[in-house]
């Protein structure tokens, strides 16, 4: 439901949106194909903005990745290999998103903007804010 609302909201503002829905446990070929679709996204005329919304698991088997046991291609890495990502909107659904953010941080350079939603809720991604601010002046908080 929130995915459809995001597509609608962006569309109302005149932005073209490429929607990617990933199947659970997507194979590497499926991930690379989705990344190629994202790479073909055209910027909305006059705005210079191309929007790609990803629905699904950006990083499968997150726990195994955190402990070093899963090195398969993730949707995040596949996408960032094809598309320069300038801004990330991180809105994990009731999770701290450790594996996802660490994959983003490693694969999506250079990231210039990171928006962390629900940073004030326990068990969500508030730690990302603290992590970025602790990098010694590399990041700044905008309220």
Short mmCIF file of C-alpha atoms in Angstrom, two decimals:
data_model
loop_
_atom_site.label_atom_id
_atom_site.label_comp_id
_atom_site.label_asym_id
_atom_site.label_seq_id
_atom_site.Cartn_x
_atom_site.Cartn_y
_atom_site.Cartn_z
CA UNK A 1 0.00 0.00 0.00
CA UNK A 2 2.76 2.49 0.86
CA UNK A 3 4.56 1.65 -2.39
CA UNK A 4 1.46 2.56 -4.42
CA UNK A 5 1.04 5.77 -2.40
CA UNK A 6 4.65 6.75 -3.06
CA UNK A 7 4.22 6.18 -6.81
CA UNK A 8 1.03 8.25 -6.76
CA UNK A 9 2.59 11.06 -4.70
CA UNK A 10 5.60 11.35 -7.00
CA UNK A 11 3.40 11.21 -10.09
CA UNK A 12 1.25 14.05 -8.77
CA UNK A 13 4.40 16.14 -8.66
CA UNK A 14 5.12 15.47 -12.31
CA UNK A 15 7.93 12.96 -11.79
CA UNK A 16 8.27 9.88 -13.95
CA UNK A 17 8.68 6.80 -11.77
CA UNK A 18 10.27 3.49 -12.72
CA UNK A 19 8.71 0.82 -10.51
CA UNK A 20 10.74 -2.28 -9.77
CA UNK A 21 9.11 -5.16 -7.93
CA UNK A 22 11.55 -7.89 -7.02
CA UNK A 23 10.45 -11.45 -6.40
CA UNK A 24 11.57 -13.05 -3.16
CA UNK A 25 14.96 -14.75 -3.51
CA UNK A 26 15.52 -13.22 -6.94
CA UNK A 27 18.24 -14.84 -9.04
CA UNK A 28 21.28 -12.82 -10.08
CA UNK A 29 19.96 -12.57 -13.67
CA UNK A 30 16.67 -11.10 -12.38
CA UNK A 31 18.55 -8.56 -10.26
CA UNK A 32 20.79 -7.52 -13.15
CA UNK A 33 17.76 -7.22 -15.44
CA UNK A 34 15.95 -5.00 -12.92
CA UNK A 35 19.07 -2.83 -12.60
CA UNK A 36 19.19 -2.41 -16.39
CA UNK A 37 15.56 -1.27 -16.35
CA UNK A 38 16.45 1.25 -13.65
CA UNK A 39 19.44 2.45 -15.66
CA UNK A 40 17.14 3.18 -18.60
CA UNK A 41 15.03 5.56 -16.47
CA UNK A 42 14.83 8.97 -18.05
CA UNK A 43 14.88 12.15 -16.05
CA UNK A 44 11.61 14.06 -15.98
CA UNK A 45 12.01 16.98 -18.45
CA UNK A 46 12.85 20.20 -16.70
CA UNK A 47 13.66 18.57 -13.37
CA UNK A 48 16.71 16.44 -14.07
CA UNK A 49 15.25 13.86 -11.69
CA UNK A 50 14.90 10.17 -12.40
CA UNK A 51 13.02 8.22 -9.74
CA UNK A 52 13.39 4.48 -9.23
CA UNK A 53 11.26 2.84 -6.55
CA UNK A 54 12.27 -0.63 -5.45
CA UNK A 55 9.74 -2.89 -3.81
CA UNK A 56 11.01 -6.11 -2.34
CA UNK A 57 14.03 -7.17 -0.35
CA UNK A 58 16.95 -4.89 -1.20
CA UNK A 59 19.26 -7.37 0.52
CA UNK A 60 18.19 -11.00 0.82
CA UNK A 61 19.29 -13.06 3.83
CA UNK A 62 20.24 -9.94 5.75
CA UNK A 63 21.35 -11.76 8.89
CA UNK A 64 23.67 -14.10 6.97
CA UNK A 65 25.24 -11.09 5.25
CA UNK A 66 25.90 -9.43 8.58
CA UNK A 67 27.78 -12.45 9.88
CA UNK A 68 29.62 -12.92 6.58
CA UNK A 69 27.95 -16.06 5.32
CA UNK A 70 26.15 -14.79 2.20
CA UNK A 71 28.00 -13.07 -0.62
CA UNK A 72 25.43 -13.30 -3.41
CA UNK A 73 24.57 -10.23 -5.47
CA UNK A 74 22.00 -8.02 -3.74
CA UNK A 75 19.41 -5.82 -5.44
CA UNK A 76 21.15 -2.80 -3.93
CA UNK A 77 24.54 -3.71 -5.37
CA UNK A 78 23.08 -4.63 -8.77
CA UNK A 79 21.29 -1.30 -8.94
CA UNK A 80 24.28 0.77 -7.81
CA UNK A 81 26.55 -0.94 -10.34
CA UNK A 82 24.25 0.34 -13.12
CA UNK A 83 22.88 3.64 -11.80
CA UNK A 84 24.64 6.48 -10.01
CA UNK A 85 22.56 6.96 -6.87
CA UNK A 86 22.56 10.52 -5.62
CA UNK A 87 19.89 10.31 -2.93
CA UNK A 88 18.58 7.44 -0.83
CA UNK A 89 15.33 7.48 1.12
CA UNK A 90 15.69 4.85 3.83
CA UNK A 91 12.36 3.80 5.34
CA UNK A 92 12.70 0.34 6.85
CA UNK A 93 9.47 -1.26 8.01
CA UNK A 94 10.09 -1.95 11.70
CA UNK A 95 13.71 -3.01 11.27
CA UNK A 96 17.03 -1.35 11.92
CA UNK A 97 18.15 -2.18 8.33
CA UNK A 98 21.77 -2.91 9.25
CA UNK A 99 22.59 -5.21 6.34
CA UNK A 100 20.75 -3.00 3.86
CA UNK A 101 22.52 0.18 4.91
CA UNK A 102 25.96 -1.43 5.06
CA UNK A 103 25.42 -2.76 1.53
CA UNK A 104 24.31 0.69 0.36
CA UNK A 105 27.29 2.35 2.03
CA UNK A 106 29.71 -0.08 0.36
CA UNK A 107 28.10 -0.19 -3.10
CA UNK A 108 26.46 3.17 -3.79
CA UNK A 109 29.29 5.67 -3.84
CA UNK A 110 29.18 8.61 -4.00
CA UNK A 111 25.94 9.12 -2.11
CA UNK A 112 25.27 12.80 -1.47
CA UNK A 113 21.91 12.67 0.34
CA UNK A 114 20.47 10.10 2.74
CA UNK A 115 17.01 10.64 4.15
CA UNK A 116 16.30 8.47 7.18
CA UNK A 117 12.59 8.13 7.98
CA UNK A 118 11.41 7.18 11.48
CA UNK A 119 14.87 7.79 12.93
CA UNK A 120 13.27 8.53 16.30
CA UNK A 121 11.42 5.21 16.64
CA UNK A 122 12.96 2.35 18.66
CA UNK A 123 14.13 -0.54 16.51
CA UNK A 124 14.20 1.51 13.30
CA UNK A 125 17.07 3.18 11.46
CA UNK A 126 17.99 5.91 13.95
CA UNK A 127 21.42 4.34 14.28
CA UNK A 128 22.11 5.32 10.63
CA UNK A 129 21.85 9.00 11.59
CA UNK A 130 24.26 8.48 14.49
CA UNK A 131 26.63 6.49 12.30
CA UNK A 132 26.78 9.16 9.59
CA UNK A 133 27.17 12.03 12.04
CA UNK A 134 30.00 10.12 13.72
CA UNK A 135 32.09 10.00 10.55
CA UNK A 136 33.92 13.20 11.45
CA UNK A 137 32.31 15.97 9.44
CA UNK A 138 31.69 13.96 6.28
CA UNK A 139 27.90 14.24 6.83
CA UNK A 140 25.66 16.95 8.25
CA UNK A 141 22.13 16.76 9.57
CA UNK A 142 19.46 18.90 7.90
CA UNK A 143 16.25 19.33 9.85
#
